[in-house]
PDB file of C-alpha atoms in Angstrom:
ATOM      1  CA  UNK A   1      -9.263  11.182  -3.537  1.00 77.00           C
ATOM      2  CA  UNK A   2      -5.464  11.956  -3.770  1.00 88.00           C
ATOM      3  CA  UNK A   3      -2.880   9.696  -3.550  1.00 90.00           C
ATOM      4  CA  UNK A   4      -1.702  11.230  -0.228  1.00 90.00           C
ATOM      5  CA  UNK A   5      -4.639  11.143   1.485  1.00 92.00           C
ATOM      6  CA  UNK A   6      -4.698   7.681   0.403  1.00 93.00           C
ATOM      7  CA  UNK A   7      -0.751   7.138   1.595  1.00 93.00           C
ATOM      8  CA  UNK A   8      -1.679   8.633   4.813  1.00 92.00           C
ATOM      9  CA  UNK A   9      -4.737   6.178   6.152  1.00 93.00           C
ATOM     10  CA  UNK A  10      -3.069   3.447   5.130  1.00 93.00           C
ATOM     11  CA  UNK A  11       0.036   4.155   7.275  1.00 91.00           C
ATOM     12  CA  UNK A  12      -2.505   5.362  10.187  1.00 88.00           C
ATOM     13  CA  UNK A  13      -3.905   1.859   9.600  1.00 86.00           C
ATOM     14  CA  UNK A  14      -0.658  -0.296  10.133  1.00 83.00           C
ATOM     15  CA  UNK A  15       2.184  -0.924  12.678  1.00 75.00           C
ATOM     16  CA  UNK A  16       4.409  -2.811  10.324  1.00 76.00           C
ATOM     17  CA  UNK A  17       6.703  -0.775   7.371  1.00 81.00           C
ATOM     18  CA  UNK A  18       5.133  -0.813   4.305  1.00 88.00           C
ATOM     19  CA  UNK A  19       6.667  -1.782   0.881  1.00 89.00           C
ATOM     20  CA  UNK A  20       6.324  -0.304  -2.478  1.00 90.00           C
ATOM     21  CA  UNK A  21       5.428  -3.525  -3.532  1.00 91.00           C
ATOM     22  CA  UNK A  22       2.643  -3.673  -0.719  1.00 90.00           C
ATOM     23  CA  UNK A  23       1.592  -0.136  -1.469  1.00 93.00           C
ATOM     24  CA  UNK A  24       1.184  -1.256  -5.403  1.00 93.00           C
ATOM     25  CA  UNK A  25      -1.193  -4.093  -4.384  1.00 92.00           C
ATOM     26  CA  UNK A  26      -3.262  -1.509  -2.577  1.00 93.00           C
ATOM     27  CA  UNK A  27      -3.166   0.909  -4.785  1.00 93.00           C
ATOM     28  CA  UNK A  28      -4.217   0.075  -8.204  1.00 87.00           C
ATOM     29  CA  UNK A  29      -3.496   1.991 -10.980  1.00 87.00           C
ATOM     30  CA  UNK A  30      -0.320   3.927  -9.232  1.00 89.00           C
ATOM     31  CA  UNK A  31       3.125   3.096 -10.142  1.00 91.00           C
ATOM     32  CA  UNK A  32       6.660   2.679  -8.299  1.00 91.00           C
ATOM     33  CA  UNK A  33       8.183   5.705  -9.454  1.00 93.00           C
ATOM     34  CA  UNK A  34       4.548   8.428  -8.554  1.00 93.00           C
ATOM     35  CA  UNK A  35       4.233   6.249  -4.885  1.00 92.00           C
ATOM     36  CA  UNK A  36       8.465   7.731  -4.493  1.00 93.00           C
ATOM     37  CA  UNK A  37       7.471  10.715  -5.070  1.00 94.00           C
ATOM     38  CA  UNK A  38       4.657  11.271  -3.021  1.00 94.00           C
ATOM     39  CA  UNK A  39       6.398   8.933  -0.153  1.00 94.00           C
ATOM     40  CA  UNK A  40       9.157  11.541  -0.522  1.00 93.00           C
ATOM     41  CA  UNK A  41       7.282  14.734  -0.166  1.00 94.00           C
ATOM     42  CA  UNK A  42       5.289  13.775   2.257  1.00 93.00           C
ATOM     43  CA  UNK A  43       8.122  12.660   4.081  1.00 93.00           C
ATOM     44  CA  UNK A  44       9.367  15.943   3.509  1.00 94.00           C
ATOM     45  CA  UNK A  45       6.652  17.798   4.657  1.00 93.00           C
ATOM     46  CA  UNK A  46       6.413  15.599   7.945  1.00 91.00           C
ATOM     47  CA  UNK A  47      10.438  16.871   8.872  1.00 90.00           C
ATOM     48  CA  UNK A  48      10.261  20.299   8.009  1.00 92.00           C
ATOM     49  CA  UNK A  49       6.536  21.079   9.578  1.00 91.00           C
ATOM     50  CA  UNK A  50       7.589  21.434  13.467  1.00 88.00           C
ATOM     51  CA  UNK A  51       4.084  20.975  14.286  1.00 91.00           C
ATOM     52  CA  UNK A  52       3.995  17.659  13.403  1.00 91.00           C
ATOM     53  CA  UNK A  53       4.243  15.052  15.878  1.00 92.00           C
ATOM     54  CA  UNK A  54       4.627  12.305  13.174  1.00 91.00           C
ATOM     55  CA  UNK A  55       7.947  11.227  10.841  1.00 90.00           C
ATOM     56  CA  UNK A  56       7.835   9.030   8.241  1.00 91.00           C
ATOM     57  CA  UNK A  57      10.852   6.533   8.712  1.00 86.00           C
ATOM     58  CA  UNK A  58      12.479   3.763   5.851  1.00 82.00           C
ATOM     59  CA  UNK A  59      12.789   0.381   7.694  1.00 71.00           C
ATOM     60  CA  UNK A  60      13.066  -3.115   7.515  1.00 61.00           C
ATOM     61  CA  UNK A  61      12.541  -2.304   3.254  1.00 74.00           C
ATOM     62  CA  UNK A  62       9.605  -0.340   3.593  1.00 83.00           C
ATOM     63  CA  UNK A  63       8.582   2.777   5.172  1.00 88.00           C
ATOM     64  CA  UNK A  64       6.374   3.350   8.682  1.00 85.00           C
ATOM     65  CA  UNK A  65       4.730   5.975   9.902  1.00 87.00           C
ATOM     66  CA  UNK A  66       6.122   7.014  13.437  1.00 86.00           C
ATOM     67  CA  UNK A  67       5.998   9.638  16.073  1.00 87.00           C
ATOM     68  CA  UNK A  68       9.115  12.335  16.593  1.00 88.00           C
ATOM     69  CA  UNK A  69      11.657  11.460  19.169  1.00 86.00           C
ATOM     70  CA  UNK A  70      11.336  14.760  20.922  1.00 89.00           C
ATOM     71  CA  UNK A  71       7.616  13.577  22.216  1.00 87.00           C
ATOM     72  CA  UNK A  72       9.277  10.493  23.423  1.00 82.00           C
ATOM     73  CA  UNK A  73       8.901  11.572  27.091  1.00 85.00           C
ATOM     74  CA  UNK A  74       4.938  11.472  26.261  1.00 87.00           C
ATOM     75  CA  UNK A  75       4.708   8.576  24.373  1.00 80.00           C
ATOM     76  CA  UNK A  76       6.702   6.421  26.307  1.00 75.00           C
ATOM     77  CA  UNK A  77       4.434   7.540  29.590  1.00 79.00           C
ATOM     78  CA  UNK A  78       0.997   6.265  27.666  1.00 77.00           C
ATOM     79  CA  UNK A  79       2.701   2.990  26.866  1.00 70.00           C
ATOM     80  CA  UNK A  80       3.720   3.045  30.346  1.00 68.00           C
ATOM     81  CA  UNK A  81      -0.017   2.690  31.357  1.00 61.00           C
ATOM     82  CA  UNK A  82      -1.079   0.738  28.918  1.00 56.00           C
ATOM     83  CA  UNK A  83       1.386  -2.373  29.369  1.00 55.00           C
ATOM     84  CA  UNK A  84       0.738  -2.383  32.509  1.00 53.00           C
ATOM     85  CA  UNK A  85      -3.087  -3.455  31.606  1.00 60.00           C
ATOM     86  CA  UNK A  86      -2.820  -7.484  31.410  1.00 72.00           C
ATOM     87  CA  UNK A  87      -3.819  -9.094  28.020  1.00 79.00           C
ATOM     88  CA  UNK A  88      -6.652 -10.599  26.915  1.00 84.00           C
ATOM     89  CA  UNK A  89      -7.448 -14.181  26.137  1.00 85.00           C
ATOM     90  CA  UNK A  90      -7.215 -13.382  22.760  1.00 88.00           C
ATOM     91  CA  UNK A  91      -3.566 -11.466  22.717  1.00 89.00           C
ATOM     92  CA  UNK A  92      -2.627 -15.244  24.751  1.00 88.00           C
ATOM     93  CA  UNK A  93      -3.595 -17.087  22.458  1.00 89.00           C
ATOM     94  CA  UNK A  94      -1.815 -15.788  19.381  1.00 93.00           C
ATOM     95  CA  UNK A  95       1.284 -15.349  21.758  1.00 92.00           C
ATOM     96  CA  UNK A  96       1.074 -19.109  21.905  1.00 89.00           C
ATOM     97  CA  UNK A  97       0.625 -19.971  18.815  1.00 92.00           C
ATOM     98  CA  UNK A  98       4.044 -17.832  17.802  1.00 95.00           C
ATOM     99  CA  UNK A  99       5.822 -19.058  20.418  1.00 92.00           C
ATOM    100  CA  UNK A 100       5.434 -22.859  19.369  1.00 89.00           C
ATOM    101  CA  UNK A 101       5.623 -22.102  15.693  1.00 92.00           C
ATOM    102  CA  UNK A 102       7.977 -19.227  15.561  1.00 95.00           C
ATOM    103  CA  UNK A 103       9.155 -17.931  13.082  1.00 95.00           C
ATOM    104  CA  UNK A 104       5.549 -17.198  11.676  1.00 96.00           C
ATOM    105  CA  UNK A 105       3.573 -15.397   9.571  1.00 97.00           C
ATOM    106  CA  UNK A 106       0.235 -13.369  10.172  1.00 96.00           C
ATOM    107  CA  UNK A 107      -1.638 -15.444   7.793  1.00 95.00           C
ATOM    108  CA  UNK A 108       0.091 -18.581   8.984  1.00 96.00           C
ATOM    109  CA  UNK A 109      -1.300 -17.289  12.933  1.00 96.00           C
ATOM    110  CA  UNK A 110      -4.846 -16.670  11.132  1.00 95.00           C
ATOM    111  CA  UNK A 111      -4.955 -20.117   9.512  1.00 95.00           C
ATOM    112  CA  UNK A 112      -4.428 -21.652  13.038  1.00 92.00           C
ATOM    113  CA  UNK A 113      -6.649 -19.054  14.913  1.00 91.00           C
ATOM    114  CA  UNK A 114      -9.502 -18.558  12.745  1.00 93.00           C
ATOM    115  CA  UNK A 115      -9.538 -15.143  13.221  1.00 93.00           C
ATOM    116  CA  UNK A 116      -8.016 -11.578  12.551  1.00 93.00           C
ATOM    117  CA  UNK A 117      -5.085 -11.353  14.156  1.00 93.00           C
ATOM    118  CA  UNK A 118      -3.766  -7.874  13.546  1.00 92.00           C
ATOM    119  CA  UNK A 119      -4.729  -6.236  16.792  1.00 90.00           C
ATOM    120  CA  UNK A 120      -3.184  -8.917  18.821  1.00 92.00           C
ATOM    121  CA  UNK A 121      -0.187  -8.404  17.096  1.00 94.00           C
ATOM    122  CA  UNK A 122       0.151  -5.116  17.592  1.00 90.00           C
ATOM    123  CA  UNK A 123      -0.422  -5.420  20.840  1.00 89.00           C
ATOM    124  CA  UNK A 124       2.560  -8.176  21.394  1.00 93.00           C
ATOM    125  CA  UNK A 125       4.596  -5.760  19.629  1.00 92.00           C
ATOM    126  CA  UNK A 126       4.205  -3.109  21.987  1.00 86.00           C
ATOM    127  CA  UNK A 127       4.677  -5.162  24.881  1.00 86.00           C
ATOM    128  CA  UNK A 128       8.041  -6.110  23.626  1.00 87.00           C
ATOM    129  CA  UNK A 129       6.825 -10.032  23.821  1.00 91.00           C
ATOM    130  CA  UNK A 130       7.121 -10.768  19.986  1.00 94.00           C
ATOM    131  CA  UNK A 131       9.190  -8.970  17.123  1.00 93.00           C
ATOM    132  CA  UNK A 132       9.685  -8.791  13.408  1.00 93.00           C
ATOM    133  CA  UNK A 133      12.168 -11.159  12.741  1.00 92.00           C
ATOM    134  CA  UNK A 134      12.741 -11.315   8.993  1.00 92.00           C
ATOM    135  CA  UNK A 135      10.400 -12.367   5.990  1.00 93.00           C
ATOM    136  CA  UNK A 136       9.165 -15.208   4.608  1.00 93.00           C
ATOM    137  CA  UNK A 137      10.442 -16.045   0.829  1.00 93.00           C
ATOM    138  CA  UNK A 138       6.933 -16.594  -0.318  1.00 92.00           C
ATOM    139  CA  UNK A 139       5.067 -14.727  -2.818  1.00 91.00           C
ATOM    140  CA  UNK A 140       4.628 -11.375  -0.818  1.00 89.00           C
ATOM    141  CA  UNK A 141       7.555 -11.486   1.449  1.00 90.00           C
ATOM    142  CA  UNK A 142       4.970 -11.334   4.255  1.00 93.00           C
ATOM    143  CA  UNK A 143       6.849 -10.395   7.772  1.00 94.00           C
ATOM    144  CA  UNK A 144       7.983 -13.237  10.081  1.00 96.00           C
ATOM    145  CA  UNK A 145       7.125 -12.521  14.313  1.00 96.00           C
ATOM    146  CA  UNK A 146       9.119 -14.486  16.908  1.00 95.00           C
ATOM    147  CA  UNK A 147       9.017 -14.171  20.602  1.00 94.00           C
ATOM    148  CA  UNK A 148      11.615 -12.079  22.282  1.00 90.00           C
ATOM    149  CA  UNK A 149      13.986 -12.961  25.110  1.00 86.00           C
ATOM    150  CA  UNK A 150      11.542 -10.203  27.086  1.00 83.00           C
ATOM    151  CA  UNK A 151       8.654 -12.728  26.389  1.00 87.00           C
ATOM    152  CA  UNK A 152      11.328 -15.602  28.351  1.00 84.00           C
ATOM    153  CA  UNK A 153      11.726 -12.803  31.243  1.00 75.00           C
ATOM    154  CA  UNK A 154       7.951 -11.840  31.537  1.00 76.00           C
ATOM    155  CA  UNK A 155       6.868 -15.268  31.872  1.00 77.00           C
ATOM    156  CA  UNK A 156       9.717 -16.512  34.115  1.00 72.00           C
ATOM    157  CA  UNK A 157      11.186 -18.651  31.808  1.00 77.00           C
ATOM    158  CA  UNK A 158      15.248 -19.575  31.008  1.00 76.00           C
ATOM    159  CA  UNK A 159      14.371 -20.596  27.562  1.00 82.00           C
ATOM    160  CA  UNK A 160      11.239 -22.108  24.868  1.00 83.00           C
ATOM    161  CA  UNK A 161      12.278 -25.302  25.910  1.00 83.00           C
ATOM    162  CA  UNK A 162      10.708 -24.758  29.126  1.00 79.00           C
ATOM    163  CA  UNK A 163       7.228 -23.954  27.458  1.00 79.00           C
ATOM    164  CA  UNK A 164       4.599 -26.314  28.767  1.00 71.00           C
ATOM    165  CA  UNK A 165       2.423 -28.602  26.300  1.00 66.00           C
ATOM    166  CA  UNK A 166       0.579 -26.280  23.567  1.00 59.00           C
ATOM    167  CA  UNK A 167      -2.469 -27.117  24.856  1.00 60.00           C
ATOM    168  CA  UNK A 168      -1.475 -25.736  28.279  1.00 66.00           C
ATOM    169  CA  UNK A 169       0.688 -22.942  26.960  1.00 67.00           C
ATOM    170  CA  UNK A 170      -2.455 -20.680  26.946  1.00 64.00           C
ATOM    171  CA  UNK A 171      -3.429 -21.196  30.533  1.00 70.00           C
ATOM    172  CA  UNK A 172       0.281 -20.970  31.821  1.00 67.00           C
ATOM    173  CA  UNK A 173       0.593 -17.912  30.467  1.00 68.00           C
ATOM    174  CA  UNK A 174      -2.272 -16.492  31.410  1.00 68.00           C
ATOM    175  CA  UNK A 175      -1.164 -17.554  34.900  1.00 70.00           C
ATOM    176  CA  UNK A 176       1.672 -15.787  34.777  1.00 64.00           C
ATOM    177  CA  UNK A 177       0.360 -12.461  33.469  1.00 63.00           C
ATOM    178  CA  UNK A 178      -2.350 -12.597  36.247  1.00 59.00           C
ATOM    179  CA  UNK A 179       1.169 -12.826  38.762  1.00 54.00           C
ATOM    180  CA  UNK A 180       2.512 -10.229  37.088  1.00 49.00           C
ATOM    181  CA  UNK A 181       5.635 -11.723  36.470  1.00 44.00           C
ATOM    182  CA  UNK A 182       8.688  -9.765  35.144  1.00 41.00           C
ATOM    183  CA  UNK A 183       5.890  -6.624  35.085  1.00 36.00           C
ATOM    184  CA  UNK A 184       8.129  -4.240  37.292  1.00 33.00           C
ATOM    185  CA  UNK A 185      11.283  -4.611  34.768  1.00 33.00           C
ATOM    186  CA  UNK A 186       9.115  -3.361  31.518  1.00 35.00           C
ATOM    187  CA  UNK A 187      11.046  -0.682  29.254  1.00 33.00           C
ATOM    188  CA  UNK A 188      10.076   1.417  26.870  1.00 33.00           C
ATOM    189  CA  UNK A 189       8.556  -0.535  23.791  1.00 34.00           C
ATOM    190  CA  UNK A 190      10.942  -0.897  21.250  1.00 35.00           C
ATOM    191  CA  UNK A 191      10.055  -4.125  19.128  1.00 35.00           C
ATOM    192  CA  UNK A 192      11.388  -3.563  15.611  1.00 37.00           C
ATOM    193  CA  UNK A 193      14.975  -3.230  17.905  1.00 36.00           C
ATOM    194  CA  UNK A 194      14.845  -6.092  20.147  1.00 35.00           C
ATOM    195  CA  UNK A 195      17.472  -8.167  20.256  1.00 33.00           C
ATOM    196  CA  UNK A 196      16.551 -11.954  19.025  1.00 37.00           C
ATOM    197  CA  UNK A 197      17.120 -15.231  20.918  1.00 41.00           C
ATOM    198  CA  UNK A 198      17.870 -18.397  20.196  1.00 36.00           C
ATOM    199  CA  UNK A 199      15.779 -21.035  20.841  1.00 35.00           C
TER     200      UNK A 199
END
């Protein structure tokens, strides 16, 4: 199997920006300066082929796989439909966990949860209700989500310190999304961008 077939299912496998570092873990056997390279001309290819609808970007110290700004109009109309779905008990759950413990990590959610968390996550991230907000000087760097000041809006609320008791932060919220609070002011998702808040 070649390294960028390899390079490419891990990036179709992830929302967050990958690190050399990360991509070493995964990866045994390669080294930093062959994983440049390939990151590079793939990331070459990606720009010049016009038939792509993918780009491969550097942020946050890594790299992530996303789609072209000139299908924008497309994306952002999918999204559209999709945030507009309410989330599950699940997606609730982890939202409550960050927004009591924030900043926190994945693994630090998982500990508390018990389970996988990554598709919850990803799906806070689209609906603009959490964000990467840094990461953790651990072993790892592993990346650090927070709540957003859309999460405040969507939920009706002026700031964390109006959260209800964690044990009835779940069923609020759920509540709320059932209301459809703040659901006609949704924008595009943009959740590496969002602008943090204080708590």
């Amino acid at each position: 199997m070649s390294l960028a077939s390899i390079l490419e299912s891990l990036f179709f496998a992830t929302d967050e920006p990958l690190t050399l570092e990360r991509l070493l873990e995964v990866i045994p056997g390669e080294n930093a300066e062959s994983l440049k390279a390939a990151l590079s001309d793939w990331r070459q290819r990606l720009l010049e082929d016009e038939s792509r609808g993918l780009q491969l970007l550097e942020v946050a110290g890594g790299f992530l796989l996303a789609t072209r700004p000139q299908n924008s109009e497309f994306v952002d109309r999918l999204l559209e439909r999709r945030k507009k779905r309410t989330l599950s008990q699940a997606a609730l759950e982890t939202l409550s966990v960050i927004a009591y413990r924030e900043p926190i990590t994945r693994a630090e959610i998982e500990a508390i949860r018990g389970v996988n968390v990554d598709s919850m996550i990803h799906t806070l991230l689209q609906r603009r209700l959490i964000k990467i907000s840094g990461r953790k000087e651990v072993p790892g760097h592993p990346f650090l989500y927070r709540t957003t000041k859309h999460f405040l809006h969507h939920f009706g609320l002026r700031s964390l310190t109006e959260l209800p008791k964690i044990d009835e932060l779940s069923q609020a919220l759920a509540d709320a999304e059932g209301r459809g609070d703040g659901a006609g002011t949704e924008a595009t998702p943009a959740a590496a961008d969002e602008a943090g808040h204080s708590e």
